[in-house]
């Protein structure tokens, strides 16, 4: 992958490697448990597990974009949005991703893609309608940071394990219960153990992705602010987007909520969440960090 002018973040890199290591270990353990309990269904388990993992890696960006209603647009259809992305990519010295718009009043943005050449950055119509040009550039710089740092790909793969656990459980149980060895005592044990193991796998993968998600948002805020040199614009966008969430219909927020880990700001109507379960750090923490970046840039300017 080509380097960009986004500030590197060793803390983010360390967390991504650690998360992928534990996710991979969890994946191997989970499949191993299924193979041990349901020997008769092992070909089907390996086929489904391998096929889904490969499909998730290659098509995850398209799946995510489709799920969130992203529609790719041309420069003629969205000149302001394309212009902002063009300026930021030139500033960051990175390839221009696909540009998309999601037709929803929820003011948000997200990025997908397994690498810079297959990336897509998307803004919602609600975001485009509410933000000033410099605020929009701040949000887009944040999202492009996810692409440059590759954490969007790590998040997509990591979040897939919980879904895979449920799918493999259904396949394994169906294969085990309908096999010739269905009367074997192992099947009865599997019926009890597999749901428990699946629940543990889901909880662990959920917590791992949440921990990474919160740090990567802080990293993207900092990198985006340093790239544009305007942390105040990003802070204004954060404050405006978060404040507007309370005015969005509940049904729209519920539709967007499953994708909170990918969004610029969580689709919440003001309700509090445990810090352990939250996909994003608190607004106050993000604003405090941006204030420190502004102070740092001010000192460098005076120097």
Tab-separated table of C-alpha atoms in Angstrom:
chain	number	residue	atom	x	y	z
A	1	UNK	CA	0.000	0.000	0.000
A	2	UNK	CA	1.331	3.475	-0.856
A	3	UNK	CA	2.089	5.819	2.001
A	4	UNK	CA	0.087	8.997	2.452
A	5	UNK	CA	0.620	12.297	4.232
A	6	UNK	CA	-1.744	11.295	7.003
A	7	UNK	CA	0.047	11.233	10.338
A	8	UNK	CA	0.964	7.630	11.251
A	9	UNK	CA	-0.483	6.194	14.434
A	10	UNK	CA	1.531	3.387	16.015
A	11	UNK	CA	-1.086	2.945	18.714
A	12	UNK	CA	-3.719	2.261	16.074
A	13	UNK	CA	-1.441	-0.157	14.228
A	14	UNK	CA	-0.713	-2.061	17.429
A	15	UNK	CA	-4.409	-2.293	18.277
A	16	UNK	CA	-5.305	-3.464	14.775
A	17	UNK	CA	-2.681	-6.218	14.828
A	18	UNK	CA	-3.759	-7.308	18.316
A	19	UNK	CA	-7.430	-7.318	17.372
A	20	UNK	CA	-6.821	-9.362	14.222
A	21	UNK	CA	-4.650	-11.827	16.143
A	22	UNK	CA	-7.343	-12.487	18.732
A	23	UNK	CA	-10.103	-12.508	16.125
A	24	UNK	CA	-8.146	-15.068	14.104
A	25	UNK	CA	-7.474	-17.151	17.199
A	26	UNK	CA	-11.139	-16.980	18.117
A	27	UNK	CA	-12.092	-18.016	14.597
A	28	UNK	CA	-9.792	-21.060	14.688
A	29	UNK	CA	-11.012	-22.105	18.145
A	30	UNK	CA	-14.647	-21.756	17.138
A	31	UNK	CA	-14.284	-23.819	13.959
A	32	UNK	CA	-12.189	-26.359	15.881
A	33	UNK	CA	-14.934	-26.798	18.484
A	34	UNK	CA	-17.498	-27.374	15.750
A	35	UNK	CA	-15.260	-29.923	14.029
A	36	UNK	CA	-14.645	-31.777	17.289
A	37	UNK	CA	-18.315	-31.939	18.195
A	38	UNK	CA	-19.748	-32.617	14.754
A	39	UNK	CA	-17.264	-34.865	12.999
A	40	UNK	CA	-19.791	-35.968	10.408
A	41	UNK	CA	-20.375	-32.407	9.236
A	42	UNK	CA	-16.738	-31.264	9.033
A	43	UNK	CA	-16.573	-30.932	5.203
A	44	UNK	CA	-19.619	-28.684	5.222
A	45	UNK	CA	-18.304	-26.641	8.147
A	46	UNK	CA	-14.916	-26.022	6.508
A	47	UNK	CA	-16.523	-25.199	3.172
A	48	UNK	CA	-18.966	-22.696	4.646
A	49	UNK	CA	-16.400	-21.129	6.992
A	50	UNK	CA	-13.770	-20.716	4.290
A	51	UNK	CA	-16.228	-19.541	1.652
A	52	UNK	CA	-17.812	-16.943	3.901
A	53	UNK	CA	-14.455	-15.592	5.062
A	54	UNK	CA	-13.177	-15.177	1.497
A	55	UNK	CA	-16.469	-13.631	0.381
A	56	UNK	CA	-16.409	-11.235	3.312
A	57	UNK	CA	-12.872	-10.085	2.512
A	58	UNK	CA	-13.535	-9.487	-1.186
A	59	UNK	CA	-17.097	-8.202	-1.077
A	60	UNK	CA	-17.379	-6.609	2.358
A	61	UNK	CA	-17.107	-3.076	0.992
A	62	UNK	CA	-19.936	-3.622	-1.480
A	63	UNK	CA	-22.069	-5.342	1.131
A	64	UNK	CA	-21.574	-2.487	3.595
A	65	UNK	CA	-22.220	0.191	0.986
A	66	UNK	CA	-25.382	-1.534	-0.217
A	67	UNK	CA	-26.621	-2.076	3.335
A	68	UNK	CA	-26.192	1.608	4.159
A	69	UNK	CA	-27.844	2.785	0.958
A	70	UNK	CA	-24.748	4.261	-0.700
A	71	UNK	CA	-25.118	5.268	-4.354
A	72	UNK	CA	-22.000	6.151	-6.321
A	73	UNK	CA	-22.178	9.615	-7.880
A	74	UNK	CA	-20.239	11.340	-10.643
A	75	UNK	CA	-18.562	14.772	-10.423
A	76	UNK	CA	-21.441	16.175	-12.477
A	77	UNK	CA	-24.009	14.819	-10.007
A	78	UNK	CA	-22.202	15.999	-6.852
A	79	UNK	CA	-19.577	18.622	-7.788
A	80	UNK	CA	-19.110	20.004	-4.247
A	81	UNK	CA	-18.607	16.575	-2.711
A	82	UNK	CA	-16.203	15.465	-5.445
A	83	UNK	CA	-14.333	18.751	-5.207
A	84	UNK	CA	-13.783	18.307	-1.476
A	85	UNK	CA	-12.567	14.726	-1.939
A	86	UNK	CA	-10.256	15.819	-4.788
A	87	UNK	CA	-8.649	18.508	-2.629
A	88	UNK	CA	-8.153	16.180	0.324
A	89	UNK	CA	-6.705	13.347	-1.768
A	90	UNK	CA	-4.257	15.772	-3.369
A	91	UNK	CA	-3.329	17.087	0.073
A	92	UNK	CA	-2.898	13.552	1.449
A	93	UNK	CA	-1.171	12.230	-1.695
A	94	UNK	CA	-3.501	9.234	-1.891
A	95	UNK	CA	-5.632	7.702	-4.677
A	96	UNK	CA	-9.130	9.103	-4.969
A	97	UNK	CA	-11.760	6.644	-3.731
A	98	UNK	CA	-15.216	6.191	-5.174
A	99	UNK	CA	-17.588	8.886	-4.009
A	100	UNK	CA	-21.137	8.064	-2.953
A	101	UNK	CA	-24.226	9.599	-1.394
A	102	UNK	CA	-26.770	7.868	0.861
A	103	UNK	CA	-30.279	9.267	0.671
A	104	UNK	CA	-31.121	9.631	4.357
A	105	UNK	CA	-31.719	12.578	6.660
A	106	UNK	CA	-29.381	11.077	9.290
A	107	UNK	CA	-26.353	13.433	9.134
A	108	UNK	CA	-23.404	11.081	8.797
A	109	UNK	CA	-20.578	9.741	6.659
A	110	UNK	CA	-18.611	6.517	6.369
A	111	UNK	CA	-15.837	4.840	4.398
A	112	UNK	CA	-15.527	1.264	3.176
A	113	UNK	CA	-12.949	-0.729	1.241
A	114	UNK	CA	-10.273	-3.347	1.835
A	115	UNK	CA	-7.557	-1.031	0.477
A	116	UNK	CA	-7.072	2.433	-1.036
A	117	UNK	CA	-7.732	1.254	-4.578
A	118	UNK	CA	-11.098	-0.278	-3.669
A	119	UNK	CA	-12.262	2.343	-1.212
A	120	UNK	CA	-15.481	4.341	-1.153
A	121	UNK	CA	-16.322	7.408	0.897
A	122	UNK	CA	-19.980	8.249	1.382
A	123	UNK	CA	-21.839	11.225	2.812
A	124	UNK	CA	-25.550	11.290	3.549
A	125	UNK	CA	-27.895	13.893	2.117
A	126	UNK	CA	-28.595	14.963	5.697
A	127	UNK	CA	-24.911	15.715	6.250
A	128	UNK	CA	-24.496	17.601	2.972
A	129	UNK	CA	-27.523	19.725	3.774
A	130	UNK	CA	-26.357	20.731	7.254
A	131	UNK	CA	-22.602	21.319	7.047
A	132	UNK	CA	-20.594	24.244	5.778
A	133	UNK	CA	-17.895	23.442	3.145
A	134	UNK	CA	-14.993	23.541	5.652
A	135	UNK	CA	-16.948	21.349	8.091
A	136	UNK	CA	-17.672	18.833	5.324
A	137	UNK	CA	-13.970	18.710	4.442
A	138	UNK	CA	-13.178	18.015	8.084
A	139	UNK	CA	-15.560	15.055	8.121
A	140	UNK	CA	-14.252	13.725	4.807
A	141	UNK	CA	-10.648	14.055	6.026
A	142	UNK	CA	-11.674	11.960	9.042
A	143	UNK	CA	-13.177	9.276	6.793
A	144	UNK	CA	-10.250	9.208	4.376
A	145	UNK	CA	-7.976	8.665	7.369
A	146	UNK	CA	-9.749	5.352	7.972
A	147	UNK	CA	-8.865	4.334	4.416
A	148	UNK	CA	-5.259	5.540	4.668
A	149	UNK	CA	-4.704	3.742	7.992
A	150	UNK	CA	-6.504	0.594	6.715
A	151	UNK	CA	-8.534	0.303	9.907
A	152	UNK	CA	-11.811	0.269	7.957
A	153	UNK	CA	-10.800	-3.090	6.445
A	154	UNK	CA	-9.800	-4.472	9.847
A	155	UNK	CA	-13.122	-3.383	11.358
A	156	UNK	CA	-15.100	-5.005	8.560
A	157	UNK	CA	-13.320	-8.344	8.919
A	158	UNK	CA	-13.366	-8.262	12.719
A	159	UNK	CA	-17.079	-7.502	12.948
A	160	UNK	CA	-17.842	-10.425	10.631
A	161	UNK	CA	-16.922	-13.125	13.159
A	162	UNK	CA	-20.038	-12.608	15.251
A	163	UNK	CA	-22.225	-13.034	12.178
A	164	UNK	CA	-20.219	-16.060	11.107
A	165	UNK	CA	-20.632	-17.682	14.525
A	166	UNK	CA	-24.394	-17.614	14.179
A	167	UNK	CA	-24.375	-18.883	10.599
A	168	UNK	CA	-21.924	-21.711	11.297
A	169	UNK	CA	-23.913	-22.758	14.330
A	170	UNK	CA	-27.049	-23.194	12.265
A	171	UNK	CA	-25.158	-25.082	9.542
A	172	UNK	CA	-23.344	-27.300	12.047
A	173	UNK	CA	-26.469	-28.158	13.986
A	174	UNK	CA	-28.386	-28.915	10.823
A	175	UNK	CA	-25.545	-31.067	9.480
A	176	UNK	CA	-25.061	-32.874	12.772
A	177	UNK	CA	-28.712	-33.503	13.470
A	178	UNK	CA	-29.406	-34.816	9.981
A	179	UNK	CA	-26.321	-37.003	9.666
A	180	UNK	CA	-26.208	-40.761	10.072
A	181	UNK	CA	-24.625	-40.282	13.456
A	182	UNK	CA	-27.502	-38.195	14.756
A	183	UNK	CA	-28.201	-40.736	17.486
A	184	UNK	CA	-24.679	-40.504	18.771
A	185	UNK	CA	-24.257	-38.939	22.195
A	186	UNK	CA	-21.959	-36.331	20.661
A	187	UNK	CA	-24.952	-34.765	18.936
A	188	UNK	CA	-26.772	-34.266	22.205
A	189	UNK	CA	-23.661	-32.674	23.680
A	190	UNK	CA	-23.280	-30.451	20.629
A	191	UNK	CA	-26.826	-29.176	20.920
A	192	UNK	CA	-25.949	-27.899	24.389
A	193	UNK	CA	-22.391	-26.688	23.838
A	194	UNK	CA	-22.542	-25.014	20.409
A	195	UNK	CA	-25.007	-22.244	21.359
A	196	UNK	CA	-22.919	-21.517	24.455
A	197	UNK	CA	-19.659	-21.361	22.479
A	198	UNK	CA	-21.336	-19.188	19.838
A	199	UNK	CA	-22.513	-16.761	22.496
A	200	UNK	CA	-19.009	-16.510	23.966
A	201	UNK	CA	-17.498	-15.974	20.505
A	202	UNK	CA	-20.023	-13.248	19.731
A	203	UNK	CA	-19.441	-11.408	23.017
A	204	UNK	CA	-15.648	-11.503	22.696
A	205	UNK	CA	-15.682	-10.372	19.048
A	206	UNK	CA	-18.170	-7.624	19.931
A	207	UNK	CA	-15.968	-6.285	22.731
A	208	UNK	CA	-12.809	-6.454	20.591
A	209	UNK	CA	-14.416	-4.487	17.752
A	210	UNK	CA	-15.851	-1.925	20.169
A	211	UNK	CA	-12.459	-1.310	21.783
A	212	UNK	CA	-10.812	-0.862	18.387
A	213	UNK	CA	-13.687	1.265	17.095
A	214	UNK	CA	-13.401	3.859	19.855
A	215	UNK	CA	-9.642	4.275	19.442
A	216	UNK	CA	-9.793	4.451	15.648
A	217	UNK	CA	-12.306	7.306	15.823
A	218	UNK	CA	-9.939	9.338	17.985
A	219	UNK	CA	-7.086	8.490	15.640
A	220	UNK	CA	-9.082	9.594	12.583
A	221	UNK	CA	-10.118	12.841	14.297
A	222	UNK	CA	-6.501	13.680	15.038
A	223	UNK	CA	-5.144	12.640	11.636
A	224	UNK	CA	-7.884	14.479	9.754
A	225	UNK	CA	-7.404	17.674	11.793
A	226	UNK	CA	-3.630	17.596	11.285
A	227	UNK	CA	-4.044	17.065	7.543
A	228	UNK	CA	-6.420	19.981	6.988
A	229	UNK	CA	-4.906	22.194	9.682
A	230	UNK	CA	-8.441	23.135	10.781
A	231	UNK	CA	-9.396	21.136	13.889
A	232	UNK	CA	-12.037	23.747	14.707
A	233	UNK	CA	-13.959	22.849	11.536
A	234	UNK	CA	-14.060	19.179	12.512
A	235	UNK	CA	-15.067	20.103	16.069
A	236	UNK	CA	-17.900	22.247	14.698
A	237	UNK	CA	-19.057	19.383	12.472
A	238	UNK	CA	-18.982	16.944	15.389
A	239	UNK	CA	-21.008	19.267	17.581
A	240	UNK	CA	-23.520	19.994	14.833
A	241	UNK	CA	-23.985	16.348	13.794
A	242	UNK	CA	-24.320	15.093	17.364
A	243	UNK	CA	-26.812	17.818	18.232
A	244	UNK	CA	-28.912	17.110	15.154
A	245	UNK	CA	-29.281	13.394	15.975
A	246	UNK	CA	-31.983	14.155	18.553
A	247	UNK	CA	-34.159	15.628	15.791
A	248	UNK	CA	-33.980	12.572	13.524
A	249	UNK	CA	-37.014	10.233	13.568
A	250	UNK	CA	-36.483	7.181	15.750
A	251	UNK	CA	-37.182	4.772	12.892
A	252	UNK	CA	-34.339	6.301	10.831
A	253	UNK	CA	-31.931	6.047	13.764
A	254	UNK	CA	-32.843	2.400	14.338
A	255	UNK	CA	-32.185	1.645	10.678
A	256	UNK	CA	-28.726	3.255	10.908
A	257	UNK	CA	-27.770	1.943	14.354
A	258	UNK	CA	-26.414	-1.480	13.221
A	259	UNK	CA	-23.723	0.373	11.247
A	260	UNK	CA	-22.651	2.767	14.009
A	261	UNK	CA	-19.126	1.326	14.131
A	262	UNK	CA	-18.580	2.578	10.565
A	263	UNK	CA	-20.204	6.000	10.875
A	264	UNK	CA	-18.538	9.339	11.608
A	265	UNK	CA	-20.829	9.781	14.626
A	266	UNK	CA	-23.153	7.250	16.279
A	267	UNK	CA	-26.813	7.363	15.240
A	268	UNK	CA	-28.236	7.970	18.694
A	269	UNK	CA	-30.975	10.252	19.934
A	270	UNK	CA	-29.163	11.334	23.096
A	271	UNK	CA	-29.521	8.185	25.178
A	272	UNK	CA	-26.489	7.213	27.239
A	273	UNK	CA	-24.559	4.012	26.631
A	274	UNK	CA	-22.015	2.217	28.719
A	275	UNK	CA	-18.496	3.194	27.682
A	276	UNK	CA	-17.734	-0.504	27.327
A	277	UNK	CA	-20.460	-0.967	24.704
A	278	UNK	CA	-20.199	2.357	22.865
A	279	UNK	CA	-18.855	2.300	19.296
A	280	UNK	CA	-17.490	5.869	19.606
A	281	UNK	CA	-15.688	7.787	22.362
A	282	UNK	CA	-17.727	10.476	24.150
A	283	UNK	CA	-18.157	13.768	22.289
A	284	UNK	CA	-16.359	15.628	25.077
A	285	UNK	CA	-13.273	13.460	24.688
A	286	UNK	CA	-13.204	14.007	20.924
A	287	UNK	CA	-13.570	17.763	21.328
A	288	UNK	CA	-10.853	17.850	24.011
A	289	UNK	CA	-8.446	16.067	21.684
A	290	UNK	CA	-9.226	18.485	18.847
A	291	UNK	CA	-8.587	21.401	21.196
A	292	UNK	CA	-5.156	19.934	21.976
A	293	UNK	CA	-4.464	19.538	18.240
A	294	UNK	CA	-5.427	23.191	17.719
A	295	UNK	CA	-3.033	24.227	20.480
A	296	UNK	CA	-0.280	22.086	18.958
A	297	UNK	CA	-0.789	23.635	15.516
A	298	UNK	CA	-0.805	27.105	17.070
A	299	UNK	CA	2.528	26.476	18.793
A	300	UNK	CA	4.054	25.133	15.585
A	301	UNK	CA	2.797	28.184	13.701
A	302	UNK	CA	4.373	30.546	16.204
A	303	UNK	CA	7.589	28.550	16.119
